[in-house]
Amino acid sequence: MNKKALTQQIIFWTFRIMSIMVVIVLFAILYFITIRGAQAISWDFLTKSPEEGMVKGGIFPAIIGTLYLIVGSLIFAFPIGVFSGIYLNEYLKDGKLKSFIQLMTNNLAGVPSIVFGLFGMALFVNRLHFGDSILAGSLTLGLLVLPIIIRTTEESLKSVDDSYRLASYAMGATKLYTIKKVVLPLAFPNVITGIILSIGRVSGETAAILFTVAAYFLPKLPHSIFDQVMALPYHLYVLTTSGTNIEASRPVAYGTAFVLVFIVLVTNVIANLIRNYFNKKYKA
Amino acid sequence: MSQLETKNLNFYYGSSIALKNISMAMQKNSVTAFIGPSGCGKSTLLRLFNRMNDLIDGIKIEGEVLIEGNNIYAPKVNVEGLRKQVGMVFQKPNPFPKSIWENVAFGLKVNGIKSTSEINDRVELALKQSALWDEVKSILQRSALQLSGGQQQRLCIARALANEPSILLMDEPASALDPISTAKIEELIYELKEKFTIIIVTHSMQQAARVSDRTAFFYMGELVEYDETKTIFTNPSKERTTNYVTGRFG
């Protein structure tokens, strides 16, 4: 083999190994979590509250809490994010204001989540007197995922071919009608990508809920949006760092991690199915 | 009265002038072809007739465009209403990624027609007018993107016709199509002029000669010559026109 071909081979394998490493890391995590966590899973584990200083019993309140927070944060972030995305791409002309809003959106995405948590505590918990509650936590998490939803909405609208807009205008449709009936349905599958990413982010977020909603131990379900809840990532944190008996609660911690990863994977799969359904609906 | 008329029309993109002092009139139920080299302003003029240029920033219009005597650039004109009256077919077939039926019904729904039977009737009529009905009547619910390029373009014509416009603008409607599909479109244009006033922008001199009653030759934003198609192609009065139609430039 000559020198040139050898160099080609080396570079090719470098690329290949680097990309395979990503897959290996993901599978390693899944394997690790499954091996240690799957054995903790039982019907009781999924449907009961923690017992005996959180070393026995289940994680039902934390599962429900996390689901509440996913739904709650999306109720705030989805409409605001989608409307902002529409405004940015369909209404706002290129210029200083648009670049400024885009820059700010990117900056918002870069703010550490613990800072969101502090801000949420100052504004929602204290100033607005929501207290540690689902409402305060959902608003904080909503702010956290807002930039993701804005950017993906904007990008998906941008990818809709202009010829469809022109065709609609030429038929006498107004701008609003065109957005509603032509542009949004075409962009929708990609908007869902933003939702997928947001769900993943919300369900795993710990710092942002630390001061705004998460309960250390609360073996009953919430009655209103002003109640506190347990949440899977925070529960995991508590079990691993500050439980009454950390060694004894290890299996519960891995079980919790397993459930958390499972929820994220399942929501991803469901959202992907929805996206593919809408993508295929009219295309060839 | 002419169906469509321009008076001393100037058009600017920013500070550069794209159309200079265009005055011309188009008669009802006739086909007018706009020819000229790329960038001569023929498509720009076409898009002035349904105010599609309004969507571009920094444009300026001087003079008048009259449809049946009414200036469509008068302050109180309803642009959406105008576009229902002046249909448009684009260069590249652009059916919506929806069913065939929904594509044709689109304009009717825009107009607020709710009755399914009325929509069905008008969809059928528009598809018959665009000579597509026999090919698609059994597959109306199928995606429009499954049709061939030529069928897609006739579907776009049907979509425009469903609005019952009086004028139909066609911007190089056959330039993306094969010769057989092109022939079908040309045949269709010939039939449609009984009901509609058609203006077609084309790069093909043969096409202009085949389908149009009158031809306008544009060069560098000016209307060089506008006359009976036969005259333009056999006995033009300007040397530039002669050079262009005989293929010496452009």
Short mmCIF file of C-alpha atoms in Angstrom, two decimals:
data_model
loop_
_atom_site.label_atom_id
_atom_site.label_comp_id
_atom_site.label_asym_id
_atom_site.label_seq_id
_atom_site.Cartn_x
_atom_site.Cartn_y
_atom_site.Cartn_z
CA MET A 1 0.00 0.00 0.00
CA ASN A 2 1.41 3.38 -0.92
CA LYS A 3 1.63 6.27 1.44
CA LYS A 4 -1.34 8.20 0.05
CA ALA A 5 -3.72 5.28 0.29
CA LEU A 6 -2.51 4.58 3.82
CA THR A 7 -3.21 8.16 4.88
CA GLN A 8 -6.69 7.85 3.36
CA GLN A 9 -7.30 4.70 5.35
CA ILE A 10 -6.12 6.23 8.61
CA ILE A 11 -8.29 9.30 8.19
CA PHE A 12 -11.29 7.21 7.18
CA TRP A 13 -10.95 5.03 10.26
CA THR A 14 -10.48 8.05 12.51
CA PHE A 15 -13.80 9.45 11.30
CA ARG A 16 -15.50 6.10 11.64
CA ILE A 17 -14.22 5.45 15.17
CA MET A 18 -15.21 8.93 16.30
CA SER A 19 -18.78 8.49 15.15
CA ILE A 20 -19.05 4.97 16.51
CA MET A 21 -17.95 6.30 19.89
CA VAL A 22 -21.15 8.35 20.14
CA VAL A 23 -23.21 5.23 19.69
CA ILE A 24 -21.04 3.31 22.14
CA VAL A 25 -21.48 5.97 24.82
CA LEU A 26 -25.28 5.94 24.44
CA PHE A 27 -25.45 2.17 24.59
CA ALA A 28 -23.07 2.09 27.54
CA ILE A 29 -25.35 4.41 29.48
CA LEU A 30 -28.45 2.44 28.57
CA TYR A 31 -26.72 -0.84 29.44
CA PHE A 32 -25.45 0.46 32.77
CA ILE A 33 -28.85 1.87 33.75
CA THR A 34 -30.72 -1.23 32.62
CA ILE A 35 -28.43 -3.72 34.36
CA ARG A 36 -28.66 -1.92 37.66
CA GLY A 37 -32.11 -0.41 37.37
CA ALA A 38 -34.32 -2.98 35.68
CA GLN A 39 -34.27 -5.33 38.67
CA ALA A 40 -35.78 -2.60 40.85
CA ILE A 41 -38.77 -2.29 38.53
CA SER A 42 -41.94 -3.94 39.72
CA TRP A 43 -45.60 -3.06 39.75
CA ASP A 44 -45.30 -1.78 43.30
CA PHE A 45 -42.24 0.32 42.37
CA LEU A 46 -44.25 2.10 39.68
CA THR A 47 -47.46 2.54 41.65
CA LYS A 48 -46.48 3.07 45.29
CA SER A 49 -45.00 5.92 47.29
CA PRO A 50 -41.54 5.72 48.83
CA GLU A 51 -41.47 3.97 52.19
CA GLU A 52 -39.05 3.43 55.10
CA GLY A 53 -36.81 6.41 54.48
CA MET A 54 -37.04 5.97 50.72
CA VAL A 55 -35.19 2.64 50.66
CA LYS A 56 -38.38 0.69 49.97
CA GLY A 57 -41.65 1.30 48.20
CA GLY A 58 -42.00 3.01 44.85
CA ILE A 59 -41.61 6.26 42.97
CA PHE A 60 -45.19 6.82 41.80
CA PRO A 61 -45.46 10.45 43.07
CA ALA A 62 -42.21 11.34 41.27
CA ILE A 63 -43.42 9.84 37.98
CA ILE A 64 -46.67 11.74 38.22
CA GLY A 65 -44.83 14.91 39.24
CA THR A 66 -42.54 14.74 36.23
CA LEU A 67 -45.49 14.15 33.89
CA TYR A 68 -47.27 17.18 35.40
CA LEU A 69 -44.19 19.31 34.85
CA ILE A 70 -43.82 18.17 31.22
CA VAL A 71 -47.43 19.03 30.45
CA GLY A 72 -47.39 22.21 32.54
CA SER A 73 -44.25 23.66 30.99
CA LEU A 74 -45.43 22.88 27.45
CA ILE A 75 -48.76 24.60 28.09
CA PHE A 76 -46.77 27.80 28.64
CA ALA A 77 -43.87 27.34 26.27
CA PHE A 78 -45.62 25.81 23.25
CA PRO A 79 -48.00 28.66 22.33
CA ILE A 80 -45.51 31.40 23.20
CA GLY A 81 -42.70 29.65 21.34
CA VAL A 82 -44.72 28.82 18.25
CA PHE A 83 -46.25 32.30 18.03
CA SER A 84 -42.81 33.91 18.41
CA GLY A 85 -41.39 31.62 15.77
CA ILE A 86 -44.21 32.53 13.37
CA TYR A 87 -43.72 36.22 14.07
CA LEU A 88 -39.97 36.00 13.51
CA ASN A 89 -40.13 34.08 10.26
CA GLU A 90 -43.40 35.18 8.66
CA TYR A 91 -43.89 38.75 9.77
CA LEU A 92 -40.63 40.33 10.86
CA LYS A 93 -38.48 41.55 7.99
CA ASP A 94 -34.74 40.99 8.05
CA GLY A 95 -33.06 43.76 9.95
CA LYS A 96 -31.75 44.92 13.29
CA LEU A 97 -34.83 44.02 15.33
CA LYS A 98 -34.89 40.48 13.94
CA SER A 99 -31.17 39.88 14.56
CA PHE A 100 -31.57 41.33 18.04
CA ILE A 101 -34.45 38.99 18.92
CA GLN A 102 -32.56 36.02 17.48
CA LEU A 103 -29.45 36.93 19.43
CA MET A 104 -31.46 37.25 22.64
CA THR A 105 -33.16 33.91 21.99
CA ASN A 106 -29.77 32.25 21.61
CA ASN A 107 -28.53 33.94 24.76
CA LEU A 108 -31.58 32.75 26.65
CA ALA A 109 -30.74 29.21 25.54
CA GLY A 110 -27.24 29.65 26.96
CA VAL A 111 -28.27 30.71 30.47
CA PRO A 112 -27.38 27.95 32.98
CA SER A 113 -30.44 26.16 34.31
CA ILE A 114 -29.55 26.89 37.93
CA VAL A 115 -29.88 30.58 37.08
CA PHE A 116 -33.34 29.89 35.69
CA GLY A 117 -34.08 28.16 38.98
CA LEU A 118 -32.99 31.21 40.99
CA PHE A 119 -34.94 33.54 38.74
CA GLY A 120 -38.03 31.33 38.98
CA MET A 121 -37.75 31.34 42.75
CA ALA A 122 -37.38 35.13 42.93
CA LEU A 123 -40.20 35.89 40.51
CA PHE A 124 -42.77 33.11 40.61
CA VAL A 125 -42.27 31.65 44.08
CA ASN A 126 -41.63 34.84 46.06
CA ARG A 127 -42.71 37.93 44.15
CA LEU A 128 -45.87 36.45 42.64
CA HIS A 129 -46.52 34.33 45.75
CA PHE A 130 -47.09 31.08 43.87
CA GLY A 131 -44.94 29.35 46.48
CA ASP A 132 -43.09 26.12 45.71
CA SER A 133 -45.68 24.78 43.29
CA ILE A 134 -46.38 23.04 39.99
CA LEU A 135 -47.28 26.47 38.61
CA ALA A 136 -43.95 28.06 39.57
CA GLY A 137 -41.98 25.00 38.39
CA SER A 138 -43.84 24.76 35.07
CA LEU A 139 -43.31 28.47 34.36
CA THR A 140 -39.60 28.17 35.13
CA LEU A 141 -39.20 25.05 32.97
CA GLY A 142 -41.31 26.75 30.28
CA LEU A 143 -38.86 29.65 30.13
CA LEU A 144 -35.99 27.19 29.94
CA VAL A 145 -37.32 25.41 26.84
CA LEU A 146 -38.78 28.50 25.16
CA PRO A 147 -35.69 29.17 23.01
CA ILE A 148 -35.68 25.56 21.76
CA ILE A 149 -39.29 25.84 20.61
CA ILE A 150 -38.81 29.29 19.06
CA ARG A 151 -35.74 28.24 17.09
CA THR A 152 -37.16 24.95 15.80
CA THR A 153 -40.44 26.65 14.83
CA GLU A 154 -38.54 29.36 12.99
CA GLU A 155 -36.31 26.83 11.22
CA SER A 156 -39.24 24.64 10.20
CA LEU A 157 -41.15 27.60 8.78
CA LYS A 158 -38.04 28.67 6.90
CA SER A 159 -37.85 25.25 5.25
CA VAL A 160 -41.33 25.62 3.72
CA ASP A 161 -40.84 26.43 0.03
CA ASP A 162 -41.85 30.00 -0.85
CA SER A 163 -43.66 28.81 -3.97
CA TYR A 164 -46.48 27.52 -1.74
CA ARG A 165 -46.88 30.93 -0.12
CA LEU A 166 -46.94 32.63 -3.52
CA ALA A 167 -49.50 30.14 -4.86
CA SER A 168 -51.73 30.84 -1.88
CA TYR A 169 -51.45 34.62 -2.17
CA ALA A 170 -52.15 34.39 -5.90
CA MET A 171 -55.41 32.62 -5.08
CA GLY A 172 -56.53 35.63 -3.09
CA ALA A 173 -55.68 34.21 0.33
CA THR A 174 -54.64 36.61 3.07
CA LYS A 175 -51.34 36.25 4.88
CA LEU A 176 -53.03 34.84 7.98
CA TYR A 177 -55.01 32.29 5.94
CA THR A 178 -51.83 31.29 4.10
CA ILE A 179 -49.96 30.73 7.36
CA LYS A 180 -52.84 28.81 8.91
CA LYS A 181 -53.79 26.57 5.98
CA VAL A 182 -50.62 26.23 3.93
CA VAL A 183 -47.44 27.04 5.83
CA LEU A 184 -48.13 25.70 9.32
CA PRO A 185 -49.42 22.27 8.24
CA LEU A 186 -46.24 21.84 6.17
CA ALA A 187 -43.99 22.99 8.99
CA PHE A 188 -45.80 21.05 11.69
CA PRO A 189 -43.81 17.79 11.53
CA ASN A 190 -40.61 19.73 12.19
CA VAL A 191 -42.21 21.85 14.91
CA ILE A 192 -42.80 18.56 16.71
CA THR A 193 -39.02 18.09 16.82
CA GLY A 194 -38.90 21.13 19.08
CA ILE A 195 -41.45 19.52 21.35
CA ILE A 196 -39.43 16.30 21.49
CA LEU A 197 -36.31 18.17 22.50
CA SER A 198 -38.29 20.16 25.07
CA ILE A 199 -39.78 17.07 26.67
CA GLY A 200 -36.36 15.53 27.01
CA ARG A 201 -35.02 18.70 28.56
CA VAL A 202 -37.95 19.19 30.97
CA SER A 203 -38.08 15.63 32.22
CA GLY A 204 -34.38 15.59 33.01
CA GLU A 205 -34.05 19.07 34.45
CA THR A 206 -33.06 19.24 38.11
CA ALA A 207 -31.58 22.66 38.83
CA ALA A 208 -34.55 24.63 37.56
CA ILE A 209 -37.04 22.80 39.78
CA LEU A 210 -34.84 22.69 42.85
CA PHE A 211 -36.14 25.99 44.30
CA THR A 212 -39.45 26.19 42.50
CA VAL A 213 -41.42 22.98 42.86
CA ALA A 214 -39.53 19.85 43.78
CA ALA A 215 -40.38 18.16 47.06
CA TYR A 216 -37.85 16.06 48.95
CA PHE A 217 -40.43 13.59 50.15
CA LEU A 218 -44.16 13.93 49.50
CA PRO A 219 -45.98 10.62 49.46
CA LYS A 220 -49.27 12.04 48.19
CA LEU A 221 -50.38 13.34 44.83
CA PRO A 222 -50.95 17.06 44.22
CA HIS A 223 -54.48 18.46 44.38
CA SER A 224 -53.92 21.74 42.60
CA ILE A 225 -51.30 23.61 40.60
CA PHE A 226 -50.26 25.32 43.84
CA ASP A 227 -49.07 22.06 45.36
CA GLN A 228 -45.51 20.82 45.37
CA VAL A 229 -44.61 17.56 43.65
CA MET A 230 -41.75 15.13 43.63
CA ALA A 231 -39.94 14.75 40.32
CA LEU A 232 -37.78 11.94 38.96
CA PRO A 233 -34.48 13.78 38.43
CA TYR A 234 -34.65 15.50 41.82
CA HIS A 235 -35.66 12.27 43.49
CA LEU A 236 -32.63 10.63 41.92
CA TYR A 237 -30.43 13.43 43.21
CA VAL A 238 -31.86 13.10 46.71
CA LEU A 239 -31.46 9.32 46.76
CA THR A 240 -27.85 9.56 45.64
CA THR A 241 -26.67 12.40 47.84
CA SER A 242 -28.86 13.00 50.86
CA GLY A 243 -31.05 10.01 51.61
CA THR A 244 -31.24 8.62 55.11
CA ASN A 245 -29.44 5.49 54.02
CA ILE A 246 -27.64 6.07 50.76
CA GLU A 247 -26.21 2.56 50.34
CA ALA A 248 -29.59 0.92 50.91
CA SER A 249 -31.36 3.26 48.52
CA ARG A 250 -28.94 2.60 45.59
CA PRO A 251 -31.23 0.10 43.85
CA VAL A 252 -34.12 2.56 44.11
CA ALA A 253 -31.90 5.26 42.61
CA TYR A 254 -31.00 3.09 39.60
CA GLY A 255 -34.63 2.11 39.22
CA THR A 256 -35.55 5.80 39.18
CA ALA A 257 -32.91 6.53 36.55
CA PHE A 258 -34.21 3.64 34.48
CA VAL A 259 -37.77 4.98 34.59
CA LEU A 260 -36.57 8.50 33.74
CA VAL A 261 -34.60 7.34 30.71
CA PHE A 262 -37.50 5.13 29.69
CA ILE A 263 -39.97 8.05 29.78
CA VAL A 264 -37.65 10.22 27.67
CA LEU A 265 -37.08 7.43 25.13
CA VAL A 266 -40.77 6.62 24.87
CA THR A 267 -41.79 10.26 24.37
CA ASN A 268 -39.10 10.57 21.70
CA VAL A 269 -40.40 7.51 19.88
CA ILE A 270 -44.01 8.69 20.07
CA ALA A 271 -43.14 12.17 18.86
CA ASN A 272 -41.11 10.66 16.00
CA LEU A 273 -44.07 8.52 14.99
CA ILE A 274 -46.32 11.58 14.96
CA ARG A 275 -43.79 13.47 12.88
CA ASN A 276 -43.44 10.64 10.37
CA TYR A 277 -47.21 10.31 10.16
CA PHE A 278 -47.61 13.98 9.23
CA ASN A 279 -44.61 13.85 6.92
CA LYS A 280 -46.02 10.92 4.99
CA LYS A 281 -49.62 12.09 5.02
CA TYR A 282 -49.43 13.86 1.68
CA LYS A 283 -46.04 13.14 0.26
CA ALA A 284 -45.99 10.61 -2.58
CA MET B 1 -63.06 49.28 -23.32
CA SER B 2 -60.03 47.11 -22.94
CA GLN B 3 -60.05 44.38 -20.36
CA LEU B 4 -56.61 45.33 -19.12
CA GLU B 5 -54.66 48.48 -19.77
CA THR B 6 -51.49 50.15 -18.53
CA LYS B 7 -50.90 53.89 -18.76
CA ASN B 8 -47.42 55.43 -18.51
CA LEU B 9 -46.37 52.69 -16.14
CA ASN B 10 -42.95 52.97 -14.47
CA PHE B 11 -41.71 50.40 -12.01
CA TYR B 12 -38.66 50.54 -9.74
CA TYR B 13 -36.86 47.97 -7.62
CA GLY B 14 -35.22 50.27 -5.09
CA SER B 15 -33.51 52.93 -7.19
CA SER B 16 -33.15 50.88 -10.37
CA ILE B 17 -35.88 51.20 -12.97
CA ALA B 18 -37.32 47.91 -14.25
CA LEU B 19 -40.14 49.12 -16.50
CA LYS B 20 -40.13 52.38 -18.43
CA ASN B 21 -43.28 54.15 -19.50
CA ILE B 22 -45.33 51.12 -20.51
CA SER B 23 -48.66 51.92 -22.16
CA MET B 24 -50.55 49.04 -23.69
CA ALA B 25 -54.04 47.55 -23.81
CA MET B 26 -55.22 43.94 -23.88
CA GLN B 27 -58.59 42.88 -25.21
CA LYS B 28 -61.09 40.52 -23.66
CA ASN B 29 -60.87 36.85 -24.66
CA SER B 30 -57.52 37.18 -26.34
CA VAL B 31 -54.11 35.68 -25.71
CA THR B 32 -51.25 38.13 -25.37
CA ALA B 33 -47.67 36.86 -25.30
CA PHE B 34 -44.85 38.77 -23.59
CA ILE B 35 -41.47 37.95 -25.10
CA GLY B 36 -37.98 39.32 -24.62
CA PRO B 37 -34.59 38.34 -23.21
CA SER B 38 -34.13 37.54 -19.51
CA GLY B 39 -34.32 40.61 -17.31
CA CYS B 40 -36.31 42.62 -19.86
CA GLY B 41 -39.17 43.18 -17.39
CA LYS B 42 -41.82 40.92 -18.90
CA SER B 43 -42.37 38.83 -15.75
CA THR B 44 -42.26 41.96 -13.60
CA LEU B 45 -45.04 43.48 -15.68
CA LEU B 46 -47.08 40.27 -15.43
CA ARG B 47 -46.81 40.31 -11.64
CA LEU B 48 -47.99 43.92 -11.59
CA PHE B 49 -51.38 42.78 -12.91
CA ASN B 50 -52.24 40.82 -9.76
CA ARG B 51 -50.08 42.92 -7.44
CA MET B 52 -47.74 40.05 -6.57
CA ASN B 53 -44.89 42.59 -6.62
CA ASP B 54 -46.42 44.12 -3.50
CA LEU B 55 -44.71 41.31 -1.56
CA ILE B 56 -41.27 42.68 -2.44
CA ASP B 57 -39.67 45.40 -0.31
CA GLY B 58 -38.62 48.73 -1.74
CA ILE B 59 -40.69 48.80 -4.91
CA LYS B 60 -42.19 51.94 -6.46
CA ILE B 61 -44.94 52.18 -9.03
CA GLU B 62 -45.84 55.20 -11.16
CA GLY B 63 -48.68 55.39 -13.66
CA GLU B 64 -51.80 53.26 -13.81
CA VAL B 65 -52.90 49.67 -14.34
CA LEU B 66 -56.58 49.53 -15.28
CA ILE B 67 -58.79 46.46 -15.23
CA GLU B 68 -62.11 47.21 -16.88
CA GLY B 69 -61.36 50.87 -16.35
CA ASN B 70 -60.54 50.67 -12.64
CA ASN B 71 -57.04 51.46 -11.41
CA ILE B 72 -55.94 48.43 -9.38
CA TYR B 73 -53.33 50.55 -7.58
CA ALA B 74 -55.92 52.99 -6.27
CA PRO B 75 -55.68 53.34 -2.47
CA LYS B 76 -58.84 51.47 -1.52
CA VAL B 77 -58.45 48.44 -3.78
CA ASN B 78 -58.86 45.08 -2.01
CA VAL B 79 -55.75 43.18 -3.10
CA GLU B 80 -57.15 39.74 -2.17
CA GLY B 81 -60.31 40.48 -4.19
CA LEU B 82 -58.16 41.53 -7.14
CA ARG B 83 -56.18 38.28 -7.01
CA LYS B 84 -59.39 36.26 -7.16
CA GLN B 85 -60.28 38.13 -10.32
CA VAL B 86 -56.79 37.77 -11.83
CA GLY B 87 -55.56 34.17 -11.60
CA MET B 88 -51.93 33.20 -11.91
CA VAL B 89 -50.00 30.12 -13.00
CA PHE B 90 -46.33 29.95 -12.09
CA GLN B 91 -43.28 28.75 -13.99
CA LYS B 92 -42.65 25.71 -11.84
CA PRO B 93 -45.75 23.63 -11.09
CA ASN B 94 -46.47 24.31 -7.42
CA PRO B 95 -49.48 22.27 -6.30
CA PHE B 96 -49.89 22.14 -2.53
CA PRO B 97 -48.82 18.84 -0.93
CA LYS B 98 -52.49 18.06 -0.44
CA SER B 99 -54.99 15.95 -2.34
CA ILE B 100 -55.94 16.80 -5.93
CA TRP B 101 -59.43 17.76 -4.77
CA GLU B 102 -58.13 20.01 -2.00
CA ASN B 103 -55.81 21.80 -4.41
CA VAL B 104 -58.66 22.84 -6.68
CA ALA B 105 -60.98 23.54 -3.76
CA PHE B 106 -58.40 25.79 -2.10
CA GLY B 107 -59.52 29.06 -3.70
CA LEU B 108 -63.18 28.22 -3.11
CA LYS B 109 -62.51 27.73 0.57
CA VAL B 110 -60.54 30.99 0.62
CA ASN B 111 -63.69 32.60 -0.78
CA GLY B 112 -65.67 31.18 2.10
CA ILE B 113 -67.75 28.69 0.11
CA LYS B 114 -68.87 26.03 2.57
CA SER B 115 -71.35 23.88 0.64
CA THR B 116 -69.59 20.64 -0.29
CA SER B 117 -71.86 20.04 -3.28
CA GLU B 118 -71.10 23.47 -4.71
CA ILE B 119 -67.36 22.94 -4.15
CA ASN B 120 -67.58 19.52 -5.80
CA ASP B 121 -69.35 20.98 -8.82
CA ARG B 122 -66.85 23.75 -9.25
CA VAL B 123 -63.86 21.45 -8.73
CA GLU B 124 -65.22 19.22 -11.47
CA LEU B 125 -65.84 22.17 -13.79
CA ALA B 126 -62.34 23.59 -13.23
CA LEU B 127 -60.72 20.18 -13.83
CA LYS B 128 -62.75 19.80 -17.04
CA GLN B 129 -61.76 23.27 -18.19
CA SER B 130 -58.11 22.40 -17.62
CA ALA B 131 -58.52 19.09 -19.49
CA LEU B 132 -57.47 17.07 -16.47
CA TRP B 133 -60.82 15.64 -15.34
CA ASP B 134 -60.66 12.36 -17.27
CA GLU B 135 -57.20 11.61 -15.93
CA VAL B 136 -57.93 12.32 -12.26
CA LYS B 137 -61.66 11.82 -11.67
CA SER B 138 -61.10 8.48 -9.96
CA ILE B 139 -58.12 9.61 -7.86
CA LEU B 140 -59.27 12.98 -6.51
CA GLN B 141 -58.23 12.11 -2.96
CA ARG B 142 -54.71 11.14 -3.96
CA SER B 143 -51.78 13.49 -3.31
CA ALA B 144 -51.26 16.04 -6.06
CA LEU B 145 -47.52 15.34 -5.87
CA GLN B 146 -48.09 11.90 -7.38
CA LEU B 147 -49.12 13.49 -10.69
CA SER B 148 -46.63 14.03 -13.53
CA GLY B 149 -45.15 17.50 -14.06
CA GLY B 150 -47.53 18.29 -16.90
CA GLN B 151 -50.54 17.10 -14.92
CA GLN B 152 -49.38 19.15 -11.95
CA GLN B 153 -49.23 22.26 -14.10
CA ARG B 154 -52.74 21.63 -15.47
CA LEU B 155 -53.85 21.11 -11.87
CA CYS B 156 -52.40 24.53 -11.02
CA ILE B 157 -54.36 25.96 -13.95
CA ALA B 158 -57.51 24.25 -12.61
CA ARG B 159 -56.78 25.68 -9.18
CA ALA B 160 -56.63 29.18 -10.66
CA LEU B 161 -59.75 28.62 -12.82
CA ALA B 162 -61.84 27.44 -9.87
CA ASN B 163 -61.85 31.04 -8.63
CA GLU B 164 -63.60 32.01 -11.89
CA PRO B 165 -61.14 34.78 -12.73
CA SER B 166 -61.61 37.01 -15.75
CA ILE B 167 -57.90 37.24 -16.46
CA LEU B 168 -55.35 34.43 -16.32
CA LEU B 169 -51.66 35.24 -16.00
CA MET B 170 -49.17 32.55 -17.00
CA ASP B 171 -45.49 32.96 -16.21
CA GLU B 172 -43.61 30.61 -18.55
CA PRO B 173 -46.12 27.85 -17.73
CA ALA B 174 -44.47 25.22 -19.92
CA SER B 175 -40.79 25.93 -19.44
CA ALA B 176 -40.35 23.10 -16.91
CA LEU B 177 -42.29 20.56 -18.99
CA ASP B 178 -41.56 18.00 -21.69
CA PRO B 179 -42.73 18.61 -25.31
CA ILE B 180 -45.89 16.49 -25.05
CA SER B 181 -47.03 18.19 -21.83
CA THR B 182 -46.16 21.54 -23.39
CA ALA B 183 -48.36 20.77 -26.39
CA LYS B 184 -51.24 19.94 -24.06
CA ILE B 185 -50.84 23.22 -22.18
CA GLU B 186 -50.76 25.16 -25.45
CA GLU B 187 -53.89 23.42 -26.69
CA LEU B 188 -55.51 24.28 -23.38
CA ILE B 189 -54.58 27.95 -23.67
CA TYR B 190 -56.25 28.03 -27.06
CA GLU B 191 -59.48 26.64 -25.61
CA LEU B 192 -59.41 28.79 -22.49
CA LYS B 193 -59.35 32.08 -24.33
CA GLU B 194 -63.03 31.65 -25.12
CA LYS B 195 -63.75 32.35 -21.49
CA PHE B 196 -60.69 34.12 -20.16
CA THR B 197 -58.28 36.85 -21.09
CA ILE B 198 -54.84 35.27 -21.06
CA ILE B 199 -51.42 36.84 -20.77
CA ILE B 200 -48.49 34.50 -21.13
CA VAL B 201 -44.83 35.19 -20.56
CA THR B 202 -42.68 32.88 -22.62
CA HIS B 203 -39.08 32.34 -23.64
CA SER B 204 -40.10 30.26 -26.60
CA MET B 205 -40.76 32.27 -29.74
CA GLN B 206 -42.49 29.29 -31.34
CA GLN B 207 -44.84 29.10 -28.39
CA ALA B 208 -45.71 32.77 -28.64
CA ALA B 209 -46.36 32.34 -32.36
CA ARG B 210 -48.53 29.26 -31.79
CA VAL B 211 -50.77 30.41 -28.94
CA SER B 212 -51.08 34.18 -28.97
CA ASP B 213 -53.19 36.71 -30.82
CA ARG B 214 -50.96 39.62 -29.99
CA THR B 215 -47.32 39.72 -28.94
CA ALA B 216 -45.41 42.32 -26.98
CA PHE B 217 -41.64 42.44 -27.26
CA PHE B 218 -39.78 43.92 -24.29
CA TYR B 219 -36.17 44.93 -24.09
CA MET B 220 -34.36 46.51 -21.11
CA GLY B 221 -37.61 47.50 -19.43
CA GLU B 222 -39.11 49.08 -22.51
CA LEU B 223 -41.99 47.94 -24.65
CA VAL B 224 -40.27 47.87 -28.02
CA GLU B 225 -43.13 46.66 -30.14
CA TYR B 226 -46.66 45.43 -29.54
CA ASP B 227 -48.77 44.19 -32.40
CA GLU B 228 -50.64 41.27 -33.95
CA THR B 229 -48.54 38.13 -33.42
CA LYS B 230 -48.40 37.52 -37.15
CA THR B 231 -47.01 40.99 -37.75
CA ILE B 232 -44.41 40.67 -34.99
CA PHE B 233 -43.08 37.44 -36.44
CA THR B 234 -43.33 38.17 -40.15
CA ASN B 235 -43.12 41.90 -40.57
CA PRO B 236 -41.98 43.71 -37.43
CA SER B 237 -41.45 47.42 -37.70
CA LYS B 238 -38.46 47.73 -35.35
CA GLU B 239 -35.02 46.33 -36.10
CA ARG B 240 -34.57 45.10 -32.51
CA THR B 241 -37.69 43.00 -32.82
CA THR B 242 -36.47 41.52 -36.09
CA ASN B 243 -33.15 40.65 -34.50
CA TYR B 244 -34.81 39.00 -31.51
CA VAL B 245 -37.48 36.96 -33.29
CA THR B 246 -35.01 35.72 -35.87
CA GLY B 247 -32.70 34.61 -33.07
CA ARG B 248 -29.85 37.01 -33.71
CA PHE B 249 -29.68 37.92 -30.03
CA GLY B 250 -31.35 37.04 -26.73
#
